[in-house]
Short mmCIF file of N, CA and C in Angstrom, two decimals:
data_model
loop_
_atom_site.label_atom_id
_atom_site.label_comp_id
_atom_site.label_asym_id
_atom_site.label_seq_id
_atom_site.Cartn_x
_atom_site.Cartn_y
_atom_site.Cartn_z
N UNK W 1 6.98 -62.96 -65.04
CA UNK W 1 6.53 -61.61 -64.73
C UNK W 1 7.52 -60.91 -63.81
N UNK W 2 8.02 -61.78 -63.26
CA UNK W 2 9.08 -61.11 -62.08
C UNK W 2 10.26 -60.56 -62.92
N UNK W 3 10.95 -61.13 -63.75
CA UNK W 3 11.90 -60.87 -64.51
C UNK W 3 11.57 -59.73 -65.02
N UNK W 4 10.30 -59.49 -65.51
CA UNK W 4 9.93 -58.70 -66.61
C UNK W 4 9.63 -57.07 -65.97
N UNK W 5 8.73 -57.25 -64.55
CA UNK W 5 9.50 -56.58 -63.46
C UNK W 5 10.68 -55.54 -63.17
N UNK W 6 11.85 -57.13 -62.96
CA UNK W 6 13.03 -56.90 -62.41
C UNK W 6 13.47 -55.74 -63.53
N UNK W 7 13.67 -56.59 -64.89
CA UNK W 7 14.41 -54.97 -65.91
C UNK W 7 13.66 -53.96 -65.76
N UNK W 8 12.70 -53.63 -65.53
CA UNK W 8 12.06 -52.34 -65.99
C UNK W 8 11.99 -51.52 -63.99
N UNK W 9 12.69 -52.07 -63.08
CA UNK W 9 12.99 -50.87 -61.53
C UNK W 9 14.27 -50.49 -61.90
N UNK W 10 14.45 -49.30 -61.50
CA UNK W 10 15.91 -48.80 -61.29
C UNK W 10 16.14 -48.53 -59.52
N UNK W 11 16.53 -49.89 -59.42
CA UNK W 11 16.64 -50.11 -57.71
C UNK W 11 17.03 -51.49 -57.58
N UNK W 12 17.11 -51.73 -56.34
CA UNK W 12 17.35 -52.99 -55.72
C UNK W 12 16.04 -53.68 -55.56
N UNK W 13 15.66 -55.04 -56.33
CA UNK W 13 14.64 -55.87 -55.95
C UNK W 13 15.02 -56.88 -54.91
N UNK W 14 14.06 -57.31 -54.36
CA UNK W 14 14.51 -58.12 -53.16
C UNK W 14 12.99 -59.06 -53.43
N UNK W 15 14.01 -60.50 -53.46
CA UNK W 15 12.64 -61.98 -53.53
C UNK W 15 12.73 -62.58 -52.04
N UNK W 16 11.93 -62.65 -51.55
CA UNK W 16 12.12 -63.31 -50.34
C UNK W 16 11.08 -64.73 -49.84
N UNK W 17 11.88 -65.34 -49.38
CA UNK W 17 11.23 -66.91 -49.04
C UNK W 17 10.34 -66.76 -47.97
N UNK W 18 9.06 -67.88 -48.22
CA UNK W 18 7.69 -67.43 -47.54
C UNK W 18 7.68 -68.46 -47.92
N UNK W 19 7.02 -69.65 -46.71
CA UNK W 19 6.60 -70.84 -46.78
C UNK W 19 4.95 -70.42 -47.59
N UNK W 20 5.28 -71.83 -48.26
CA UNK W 20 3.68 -71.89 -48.61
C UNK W 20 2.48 -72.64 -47.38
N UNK W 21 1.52 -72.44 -48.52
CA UNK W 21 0.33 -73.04 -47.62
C UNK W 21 -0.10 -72.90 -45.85
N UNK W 22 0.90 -71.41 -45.64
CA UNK W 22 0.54 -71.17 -44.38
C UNK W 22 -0.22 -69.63 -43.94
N UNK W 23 -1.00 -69.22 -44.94
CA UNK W 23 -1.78 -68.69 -44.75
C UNK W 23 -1.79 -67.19 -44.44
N UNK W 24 -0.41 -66.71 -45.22
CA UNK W 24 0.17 -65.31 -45.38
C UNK W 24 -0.42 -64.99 -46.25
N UNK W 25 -0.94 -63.41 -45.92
CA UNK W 25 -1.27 -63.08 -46.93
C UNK W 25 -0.59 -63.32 -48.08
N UNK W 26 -2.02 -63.03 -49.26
CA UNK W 26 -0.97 -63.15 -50.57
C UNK W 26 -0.44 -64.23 -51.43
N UNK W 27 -0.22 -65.25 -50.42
CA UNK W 27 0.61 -66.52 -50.89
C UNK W 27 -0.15 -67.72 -51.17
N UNK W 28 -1.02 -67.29 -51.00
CA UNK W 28 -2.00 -68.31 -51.67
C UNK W 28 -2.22 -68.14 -53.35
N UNK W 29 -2.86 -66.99 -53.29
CA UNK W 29 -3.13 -66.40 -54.62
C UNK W 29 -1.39 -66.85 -55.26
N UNK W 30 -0.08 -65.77 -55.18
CA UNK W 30 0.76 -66.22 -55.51
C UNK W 30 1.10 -68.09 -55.90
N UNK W 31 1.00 -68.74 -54.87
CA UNK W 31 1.19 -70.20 -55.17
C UNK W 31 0.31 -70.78 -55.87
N UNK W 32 -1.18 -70.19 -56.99
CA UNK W 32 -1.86 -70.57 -57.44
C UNK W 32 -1.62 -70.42 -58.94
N UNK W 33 -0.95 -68.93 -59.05
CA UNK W 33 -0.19 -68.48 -60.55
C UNK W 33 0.40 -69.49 -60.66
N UNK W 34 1.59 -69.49 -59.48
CA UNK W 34 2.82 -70.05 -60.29
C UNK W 34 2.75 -71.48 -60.50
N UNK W 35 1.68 -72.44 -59.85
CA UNK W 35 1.31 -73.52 -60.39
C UNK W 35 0.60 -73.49 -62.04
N UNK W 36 -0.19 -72.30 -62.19
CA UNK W 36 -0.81 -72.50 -63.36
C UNK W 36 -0.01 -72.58 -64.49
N UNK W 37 0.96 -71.61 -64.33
CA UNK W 37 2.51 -71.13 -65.16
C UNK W 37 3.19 -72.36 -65.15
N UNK W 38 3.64 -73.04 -64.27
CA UNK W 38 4.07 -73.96 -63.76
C UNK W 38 3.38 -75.37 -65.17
N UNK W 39 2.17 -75.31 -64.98
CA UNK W 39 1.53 -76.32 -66.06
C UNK W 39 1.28 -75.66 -67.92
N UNK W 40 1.27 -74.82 -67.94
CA UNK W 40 0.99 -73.63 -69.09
C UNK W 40 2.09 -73.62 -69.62
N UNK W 41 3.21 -73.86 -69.43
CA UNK W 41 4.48 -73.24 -69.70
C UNK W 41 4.71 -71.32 -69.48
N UNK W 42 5.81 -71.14 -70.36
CA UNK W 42 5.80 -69.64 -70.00
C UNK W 42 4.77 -68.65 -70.14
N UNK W 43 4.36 -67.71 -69.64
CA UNK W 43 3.80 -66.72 -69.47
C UNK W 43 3.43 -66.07 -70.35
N UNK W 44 2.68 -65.11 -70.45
CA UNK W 44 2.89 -64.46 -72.12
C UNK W 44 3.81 -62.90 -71.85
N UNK W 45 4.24 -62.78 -72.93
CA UNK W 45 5.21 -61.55 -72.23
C UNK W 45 4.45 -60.21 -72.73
N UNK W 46 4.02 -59.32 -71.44
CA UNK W 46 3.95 -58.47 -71.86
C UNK W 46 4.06 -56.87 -70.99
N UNK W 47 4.96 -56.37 -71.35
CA UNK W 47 5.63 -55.28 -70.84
C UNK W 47 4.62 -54.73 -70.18
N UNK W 48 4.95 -54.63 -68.85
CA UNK W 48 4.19 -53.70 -67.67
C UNK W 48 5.06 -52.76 -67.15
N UNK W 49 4.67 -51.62 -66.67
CA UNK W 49 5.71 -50.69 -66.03
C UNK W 49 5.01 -50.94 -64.24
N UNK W 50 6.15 -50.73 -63.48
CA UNK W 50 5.92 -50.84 -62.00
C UNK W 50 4.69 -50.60 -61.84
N UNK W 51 4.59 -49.39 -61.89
CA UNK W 51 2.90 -48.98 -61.09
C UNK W 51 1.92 -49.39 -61.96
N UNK W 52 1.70 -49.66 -62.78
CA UNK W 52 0.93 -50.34 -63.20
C UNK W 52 0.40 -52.06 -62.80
N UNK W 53 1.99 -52.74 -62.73
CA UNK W 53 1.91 -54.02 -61.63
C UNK W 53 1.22 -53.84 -60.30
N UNK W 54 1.84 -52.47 -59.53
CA UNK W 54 1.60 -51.88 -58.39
C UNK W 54 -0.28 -52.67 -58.54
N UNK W 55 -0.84 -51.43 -59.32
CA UNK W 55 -2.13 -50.81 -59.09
C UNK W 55 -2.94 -52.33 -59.53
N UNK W 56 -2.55 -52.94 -60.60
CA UNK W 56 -3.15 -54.47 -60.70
C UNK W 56 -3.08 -54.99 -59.27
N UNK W 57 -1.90 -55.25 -58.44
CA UNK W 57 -1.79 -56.01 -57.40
C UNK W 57 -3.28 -55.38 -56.11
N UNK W 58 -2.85 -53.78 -56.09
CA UNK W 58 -3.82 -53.44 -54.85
C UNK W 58 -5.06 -53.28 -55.15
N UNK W 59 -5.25 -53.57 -56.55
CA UNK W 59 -6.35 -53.60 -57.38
C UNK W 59 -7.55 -55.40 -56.81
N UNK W 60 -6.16 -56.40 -57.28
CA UNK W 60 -7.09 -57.93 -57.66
C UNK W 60 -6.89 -58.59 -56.12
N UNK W 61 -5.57 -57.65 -55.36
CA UNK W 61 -5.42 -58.86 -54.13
C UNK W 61 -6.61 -58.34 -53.10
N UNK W 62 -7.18 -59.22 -52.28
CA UNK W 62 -8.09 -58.97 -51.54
C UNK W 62 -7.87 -60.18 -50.51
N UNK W 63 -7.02 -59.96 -49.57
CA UNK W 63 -6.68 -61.18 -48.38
C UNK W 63 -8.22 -61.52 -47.78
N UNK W 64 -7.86 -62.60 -47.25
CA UNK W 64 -9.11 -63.02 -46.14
C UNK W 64 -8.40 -62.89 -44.79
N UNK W 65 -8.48 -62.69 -43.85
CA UNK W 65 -8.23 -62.61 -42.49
C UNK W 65 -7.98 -64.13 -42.26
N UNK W 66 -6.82 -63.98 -41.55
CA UNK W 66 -6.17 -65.42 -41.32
C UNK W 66 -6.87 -66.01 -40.32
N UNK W 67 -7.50 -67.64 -40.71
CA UNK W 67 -8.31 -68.37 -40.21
C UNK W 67 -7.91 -69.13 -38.96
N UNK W 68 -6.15 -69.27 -39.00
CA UNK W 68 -5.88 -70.44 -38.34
C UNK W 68 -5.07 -69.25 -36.66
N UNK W 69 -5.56 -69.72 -35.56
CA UNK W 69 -5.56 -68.94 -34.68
C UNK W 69 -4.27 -68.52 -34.34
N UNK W 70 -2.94 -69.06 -34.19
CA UNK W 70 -1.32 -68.69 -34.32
C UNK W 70 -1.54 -67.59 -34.94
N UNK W 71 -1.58 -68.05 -36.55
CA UNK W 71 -1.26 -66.75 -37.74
C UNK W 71 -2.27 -65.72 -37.15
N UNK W 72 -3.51 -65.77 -37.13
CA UNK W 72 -4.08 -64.77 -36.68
C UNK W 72 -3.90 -63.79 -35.46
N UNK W 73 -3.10 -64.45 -34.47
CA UNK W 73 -2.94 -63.49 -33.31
C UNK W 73 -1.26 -63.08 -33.81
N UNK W 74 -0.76 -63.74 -34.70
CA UNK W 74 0.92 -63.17 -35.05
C UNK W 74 0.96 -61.85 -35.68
N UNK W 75 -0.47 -61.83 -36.96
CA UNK W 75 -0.36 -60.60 -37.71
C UNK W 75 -1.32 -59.46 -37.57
N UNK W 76 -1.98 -59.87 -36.24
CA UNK W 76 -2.97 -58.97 -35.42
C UNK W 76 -2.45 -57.42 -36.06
N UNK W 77 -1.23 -57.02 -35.48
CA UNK W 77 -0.99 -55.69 -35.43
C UNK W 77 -0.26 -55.37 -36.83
N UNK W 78 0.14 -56.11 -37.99
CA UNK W 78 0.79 -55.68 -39.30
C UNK W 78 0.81 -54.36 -39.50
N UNK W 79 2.39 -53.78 -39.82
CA UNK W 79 2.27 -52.49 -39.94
C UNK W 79 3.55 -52.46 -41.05
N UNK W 80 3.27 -52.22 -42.21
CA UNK W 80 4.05 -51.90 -43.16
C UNK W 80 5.53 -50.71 -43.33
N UNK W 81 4.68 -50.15 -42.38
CA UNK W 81 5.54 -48.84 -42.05
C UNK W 81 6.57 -49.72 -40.88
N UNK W 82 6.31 -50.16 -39.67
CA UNK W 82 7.28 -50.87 -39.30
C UNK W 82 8.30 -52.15 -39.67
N UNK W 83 7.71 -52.62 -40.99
CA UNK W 83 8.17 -53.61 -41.51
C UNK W 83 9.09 -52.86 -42.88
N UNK W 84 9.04 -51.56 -42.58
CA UNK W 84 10.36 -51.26 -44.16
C UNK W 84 11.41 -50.78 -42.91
N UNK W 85 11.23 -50.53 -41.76
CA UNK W 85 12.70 -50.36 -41.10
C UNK W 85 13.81 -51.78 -40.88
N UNK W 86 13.31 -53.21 -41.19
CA UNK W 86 14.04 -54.09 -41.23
C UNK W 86 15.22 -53.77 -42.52
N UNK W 87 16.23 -53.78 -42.27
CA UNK W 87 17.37 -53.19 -43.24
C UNK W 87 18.01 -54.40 -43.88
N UNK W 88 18.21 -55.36 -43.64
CA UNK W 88 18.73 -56.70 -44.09
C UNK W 88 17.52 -57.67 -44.77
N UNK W 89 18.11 -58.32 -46.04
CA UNK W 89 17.47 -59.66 -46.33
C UNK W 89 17.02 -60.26 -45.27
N UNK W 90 18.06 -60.76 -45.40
CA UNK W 90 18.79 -61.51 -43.90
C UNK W 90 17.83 -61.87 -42.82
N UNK W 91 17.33 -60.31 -42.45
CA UNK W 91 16.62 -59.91 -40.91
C UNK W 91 15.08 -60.44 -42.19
N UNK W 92 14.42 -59.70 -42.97
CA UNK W 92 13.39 -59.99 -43.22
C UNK W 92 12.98 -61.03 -43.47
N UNK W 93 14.17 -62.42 -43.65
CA UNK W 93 13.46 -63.57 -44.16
C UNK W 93 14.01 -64.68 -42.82
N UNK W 94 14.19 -63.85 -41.90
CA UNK W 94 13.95 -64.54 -40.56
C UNK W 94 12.99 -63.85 -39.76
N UNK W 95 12.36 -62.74 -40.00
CA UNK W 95 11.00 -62.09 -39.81
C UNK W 95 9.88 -63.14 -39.97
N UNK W 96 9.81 -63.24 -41.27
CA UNK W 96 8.37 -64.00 -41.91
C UNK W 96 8.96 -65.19 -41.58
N UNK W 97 9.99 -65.93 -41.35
CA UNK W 97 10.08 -67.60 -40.84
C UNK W 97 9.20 -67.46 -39.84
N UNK W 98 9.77 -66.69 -38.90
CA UNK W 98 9.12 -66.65 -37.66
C UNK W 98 7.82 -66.76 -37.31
N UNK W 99 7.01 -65.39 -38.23
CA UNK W 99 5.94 -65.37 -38.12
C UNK W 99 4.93 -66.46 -38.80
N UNK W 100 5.93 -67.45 -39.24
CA UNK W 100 4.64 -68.46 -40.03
C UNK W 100 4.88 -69.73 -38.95
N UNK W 101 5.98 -69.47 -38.39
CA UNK W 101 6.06 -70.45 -37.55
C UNK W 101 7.38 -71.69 -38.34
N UNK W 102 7.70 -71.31 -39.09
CA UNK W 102 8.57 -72.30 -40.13
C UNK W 102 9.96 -71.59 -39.88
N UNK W 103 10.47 -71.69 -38.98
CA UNK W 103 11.81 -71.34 -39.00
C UNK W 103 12.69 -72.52 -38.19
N UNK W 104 13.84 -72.98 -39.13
CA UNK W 104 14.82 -73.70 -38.88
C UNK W 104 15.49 -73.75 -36.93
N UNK W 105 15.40 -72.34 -36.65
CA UNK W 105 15.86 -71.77 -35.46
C UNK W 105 14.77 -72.40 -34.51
N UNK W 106 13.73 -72.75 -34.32
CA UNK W 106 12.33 -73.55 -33.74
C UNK W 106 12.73 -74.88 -33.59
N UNK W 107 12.83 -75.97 -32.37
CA UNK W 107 13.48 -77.53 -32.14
C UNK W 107 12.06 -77.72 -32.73
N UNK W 108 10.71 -77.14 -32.47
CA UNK W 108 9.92 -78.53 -32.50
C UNK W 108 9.73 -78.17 -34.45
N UNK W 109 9.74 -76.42 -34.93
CA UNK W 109 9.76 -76.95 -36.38
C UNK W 109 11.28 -77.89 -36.79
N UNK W 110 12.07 -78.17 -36.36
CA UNK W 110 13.39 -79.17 -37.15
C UNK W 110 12.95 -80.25 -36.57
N UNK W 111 12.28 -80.55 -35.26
CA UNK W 111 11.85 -82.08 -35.21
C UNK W 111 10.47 -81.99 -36.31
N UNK W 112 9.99 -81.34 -36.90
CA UNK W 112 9.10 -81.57 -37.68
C UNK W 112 9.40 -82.14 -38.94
N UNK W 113 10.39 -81.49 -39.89
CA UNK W 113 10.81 -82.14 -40.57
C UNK W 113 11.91 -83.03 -40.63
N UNK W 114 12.36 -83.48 -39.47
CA UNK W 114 13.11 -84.63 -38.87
C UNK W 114 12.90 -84.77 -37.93
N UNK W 115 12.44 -86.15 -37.84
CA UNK W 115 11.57 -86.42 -36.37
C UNK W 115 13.00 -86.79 -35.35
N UNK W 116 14.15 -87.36 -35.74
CA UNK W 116 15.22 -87.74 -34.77
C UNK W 116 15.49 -86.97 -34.21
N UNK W 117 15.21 -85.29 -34.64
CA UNK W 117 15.73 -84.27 -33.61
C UNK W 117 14.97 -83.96 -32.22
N UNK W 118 15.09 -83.11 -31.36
CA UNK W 118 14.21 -83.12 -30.64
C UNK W 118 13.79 -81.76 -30.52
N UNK W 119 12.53 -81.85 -30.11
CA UNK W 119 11.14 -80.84 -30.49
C UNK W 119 11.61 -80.05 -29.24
N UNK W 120 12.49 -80.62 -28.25
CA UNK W 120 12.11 -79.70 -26.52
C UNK W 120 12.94 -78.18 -26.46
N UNK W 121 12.97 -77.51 -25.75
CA UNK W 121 13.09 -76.40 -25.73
C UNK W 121 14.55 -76.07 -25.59
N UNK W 122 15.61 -76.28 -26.11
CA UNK W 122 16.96 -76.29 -25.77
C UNK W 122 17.76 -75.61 -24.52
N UNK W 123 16.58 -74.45 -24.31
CA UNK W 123 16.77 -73.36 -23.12
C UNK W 123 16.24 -74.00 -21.85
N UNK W 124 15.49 -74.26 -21.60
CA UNK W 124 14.75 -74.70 -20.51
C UNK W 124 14.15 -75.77 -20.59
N UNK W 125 14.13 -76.68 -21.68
CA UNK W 125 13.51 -78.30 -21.93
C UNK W 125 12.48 -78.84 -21.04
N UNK W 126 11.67 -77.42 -20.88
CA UNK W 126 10.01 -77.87 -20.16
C UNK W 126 9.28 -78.23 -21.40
N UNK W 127 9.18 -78.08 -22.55
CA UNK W 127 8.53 -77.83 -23.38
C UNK W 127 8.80 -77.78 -24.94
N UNK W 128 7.85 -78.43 -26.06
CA UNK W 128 8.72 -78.39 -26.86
C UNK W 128 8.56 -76.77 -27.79
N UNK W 129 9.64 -76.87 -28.56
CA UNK W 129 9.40 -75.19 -28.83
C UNK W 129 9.33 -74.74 -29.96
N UNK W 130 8.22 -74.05 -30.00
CA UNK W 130 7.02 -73.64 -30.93
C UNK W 130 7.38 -72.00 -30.66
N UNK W 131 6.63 -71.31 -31.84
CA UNK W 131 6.27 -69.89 -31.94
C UNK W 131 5.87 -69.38 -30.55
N UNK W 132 5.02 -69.98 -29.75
CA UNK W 132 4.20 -69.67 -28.73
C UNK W 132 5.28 -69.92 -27.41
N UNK W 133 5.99 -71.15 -27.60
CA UNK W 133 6.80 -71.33 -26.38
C UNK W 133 8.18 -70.19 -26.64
N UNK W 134 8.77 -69.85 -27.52
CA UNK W 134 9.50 -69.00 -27.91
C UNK W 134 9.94 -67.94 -27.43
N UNK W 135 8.95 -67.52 -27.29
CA UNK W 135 8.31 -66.04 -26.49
C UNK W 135 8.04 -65.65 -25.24
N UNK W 136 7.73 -66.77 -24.77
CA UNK W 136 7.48 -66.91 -23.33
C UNK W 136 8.17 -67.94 -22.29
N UNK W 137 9.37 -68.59 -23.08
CA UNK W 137 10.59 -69.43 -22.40
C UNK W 137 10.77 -68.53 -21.18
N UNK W 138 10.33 -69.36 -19.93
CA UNK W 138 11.12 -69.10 -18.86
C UNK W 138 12.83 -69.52 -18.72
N UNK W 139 13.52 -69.79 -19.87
CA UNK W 139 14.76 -69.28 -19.45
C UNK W 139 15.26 -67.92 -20.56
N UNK W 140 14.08 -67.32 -21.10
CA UNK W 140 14.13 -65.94 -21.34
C UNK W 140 14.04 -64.92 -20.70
N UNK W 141 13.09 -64.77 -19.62
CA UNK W 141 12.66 -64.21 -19.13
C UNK W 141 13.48 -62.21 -18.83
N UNK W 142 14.47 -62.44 -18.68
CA UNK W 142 15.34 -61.74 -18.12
C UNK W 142 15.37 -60.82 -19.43
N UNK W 143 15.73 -61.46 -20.91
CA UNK W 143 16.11 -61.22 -22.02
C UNK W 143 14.73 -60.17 -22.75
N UNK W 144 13.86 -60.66 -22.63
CA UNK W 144 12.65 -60.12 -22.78
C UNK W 144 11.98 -58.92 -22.18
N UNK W 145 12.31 -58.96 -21.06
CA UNK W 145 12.48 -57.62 -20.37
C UNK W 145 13.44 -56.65 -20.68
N UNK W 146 14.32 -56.77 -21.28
CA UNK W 146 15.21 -55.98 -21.51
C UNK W 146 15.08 -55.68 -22.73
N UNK W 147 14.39 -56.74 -23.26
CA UNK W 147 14.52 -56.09 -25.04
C UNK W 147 12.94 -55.30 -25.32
N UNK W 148 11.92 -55.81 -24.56
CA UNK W 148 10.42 -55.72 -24.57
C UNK W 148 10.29 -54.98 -24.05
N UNK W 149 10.47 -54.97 -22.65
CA UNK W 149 10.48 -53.89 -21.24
C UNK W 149 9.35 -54.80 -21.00
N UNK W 150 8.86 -55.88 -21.10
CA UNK W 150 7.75 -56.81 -20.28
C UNK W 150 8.45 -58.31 -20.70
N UNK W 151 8.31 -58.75 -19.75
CA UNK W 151 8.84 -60.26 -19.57
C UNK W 151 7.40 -61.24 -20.09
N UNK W 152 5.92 -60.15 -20.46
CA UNK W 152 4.94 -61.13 -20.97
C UNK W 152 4.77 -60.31 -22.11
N UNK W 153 4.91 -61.22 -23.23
CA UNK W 153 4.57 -60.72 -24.53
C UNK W 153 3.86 -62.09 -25.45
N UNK W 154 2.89 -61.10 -26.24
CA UNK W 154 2.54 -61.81 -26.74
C UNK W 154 2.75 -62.23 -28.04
N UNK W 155 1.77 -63.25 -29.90
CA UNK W 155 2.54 -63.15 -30.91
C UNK W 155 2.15 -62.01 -31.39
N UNK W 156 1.39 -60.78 -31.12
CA UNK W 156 0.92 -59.58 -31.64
C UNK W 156 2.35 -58.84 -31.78
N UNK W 157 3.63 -58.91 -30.75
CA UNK W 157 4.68 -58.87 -31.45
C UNK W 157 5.57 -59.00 -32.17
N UNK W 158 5.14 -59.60 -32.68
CA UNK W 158 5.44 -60.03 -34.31
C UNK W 158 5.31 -59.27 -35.37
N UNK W 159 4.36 -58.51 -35.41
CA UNK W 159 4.25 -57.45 -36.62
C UNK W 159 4.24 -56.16 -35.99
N UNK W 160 4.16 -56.07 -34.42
CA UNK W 160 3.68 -54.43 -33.84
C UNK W 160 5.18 -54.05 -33.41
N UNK W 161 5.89 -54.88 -33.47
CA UNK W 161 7.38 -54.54 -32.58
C UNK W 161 8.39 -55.42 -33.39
N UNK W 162 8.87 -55.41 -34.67
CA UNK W 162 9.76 -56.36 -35.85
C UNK W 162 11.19 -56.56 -35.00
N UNK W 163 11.69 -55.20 -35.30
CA UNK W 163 12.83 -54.96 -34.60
C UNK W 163 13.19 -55.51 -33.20
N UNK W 164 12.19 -55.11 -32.59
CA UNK W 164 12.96 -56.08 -30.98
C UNK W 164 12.51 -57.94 -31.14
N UNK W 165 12.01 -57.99 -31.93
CA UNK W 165 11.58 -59.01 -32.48
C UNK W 165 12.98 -59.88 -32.88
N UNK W 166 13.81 -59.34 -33.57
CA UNK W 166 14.44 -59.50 -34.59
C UNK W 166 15.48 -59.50 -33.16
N UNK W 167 16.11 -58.67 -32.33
CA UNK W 167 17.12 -58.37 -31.18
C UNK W 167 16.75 -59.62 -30.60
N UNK W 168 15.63 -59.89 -30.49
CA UNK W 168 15.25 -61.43 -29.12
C UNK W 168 15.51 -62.51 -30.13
N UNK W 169 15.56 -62.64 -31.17
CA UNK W 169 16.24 -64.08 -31.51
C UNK W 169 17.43 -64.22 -31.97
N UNK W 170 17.86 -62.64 -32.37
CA UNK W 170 19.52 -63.29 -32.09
C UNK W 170 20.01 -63.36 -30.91
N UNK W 171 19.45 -62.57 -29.51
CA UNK W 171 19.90 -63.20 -28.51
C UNK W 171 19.61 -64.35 -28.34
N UNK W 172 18.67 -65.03 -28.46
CA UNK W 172 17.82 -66.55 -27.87
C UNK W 172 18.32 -67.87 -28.85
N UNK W 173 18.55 -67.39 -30.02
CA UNK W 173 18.80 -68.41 -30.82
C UNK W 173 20.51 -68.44 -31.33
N UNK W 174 21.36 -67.70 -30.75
CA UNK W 174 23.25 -68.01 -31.14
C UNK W 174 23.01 -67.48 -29.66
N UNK W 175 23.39 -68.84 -28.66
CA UNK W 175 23.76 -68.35 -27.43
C UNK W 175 24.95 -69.62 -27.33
#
């Protein structure tokens, strides 16, 4: 369907990586097709024009409010309108790492999927570092204020503030 999609925009499509099974919108439903497809073989083909995909999608999707308390206080403030000023791939698919908590740039997610690494905080090694410690690293402190204008923030910045979002981990994470 994506393909089928892709020929029929006259624009730039953009696919972007989203861990599964973590409770983004959307990606459930999504990871449920493409298993079925996945066992079915191909799809059946049949020519859709954009808005019509459009109006199916805002039509059948119907999220549930995220259950698990992280995701839920990360996408508290979601704002679509602030999320089309991200201008890069790049920036958007280190956006949603972030916000699921699955980003490579995180010690305790790379000690997760390799336990030899270590989970502690590379900055200040009080702690190991998570979405939550991230944000509130006291050897940020300084950095956060300057990019936030508050040295306490919470994960509601995550979707209410992308952009300085996006400024605090390339400072915090290529130092």
């Amino acid at each position: 369907m994506i393909l089928l999609l892709q020929q029929q925009l006259k624009g730039r499509t953009i696919i972007q990586w989203v861990p599964s099974h973590s409770n983004i919108p959307g990606n459930e439903l999504a990871d449920k097709y493409a298993k079925e497809i996945a066992q079915d073989g191909e799809p059946p083909v049949t020519p859709l024009s954009y808005n019509a995909a459009r109006a199916i999608i805002k039509r059948e999707i119907r999220d549930q409010a995220p259950s698990h308390p992280t995701i839920s206080r990360t996408y508290e403030h979601l704002s679509f309108k602030e999320d089309r000023k991200i201008g890069s791939r790049r920036d958007a698919a280190l956006l949603a790492q972030l916000r699921s908590g699955h980003c490579k740039e995180l010690a305790a997610y790379r000690h997760r999927i390799d336990n030899s690494k270590d989970d502690k905080c590379p900055k200040c090694q009080f702690e190991a570092e998570t979405l939550q410690h991230w944000i509130s690293c006291p050897a940020t402190i300084l950095k956060r204020q300057r990019i936030f204008g508050d040295e306490n923030i919470s994960l509601g910045v995550m979707t209410k503030q992308p952009e300085p979002v996006l400024a605090y981990a390339k400072e915090t994470f290529h130092q």
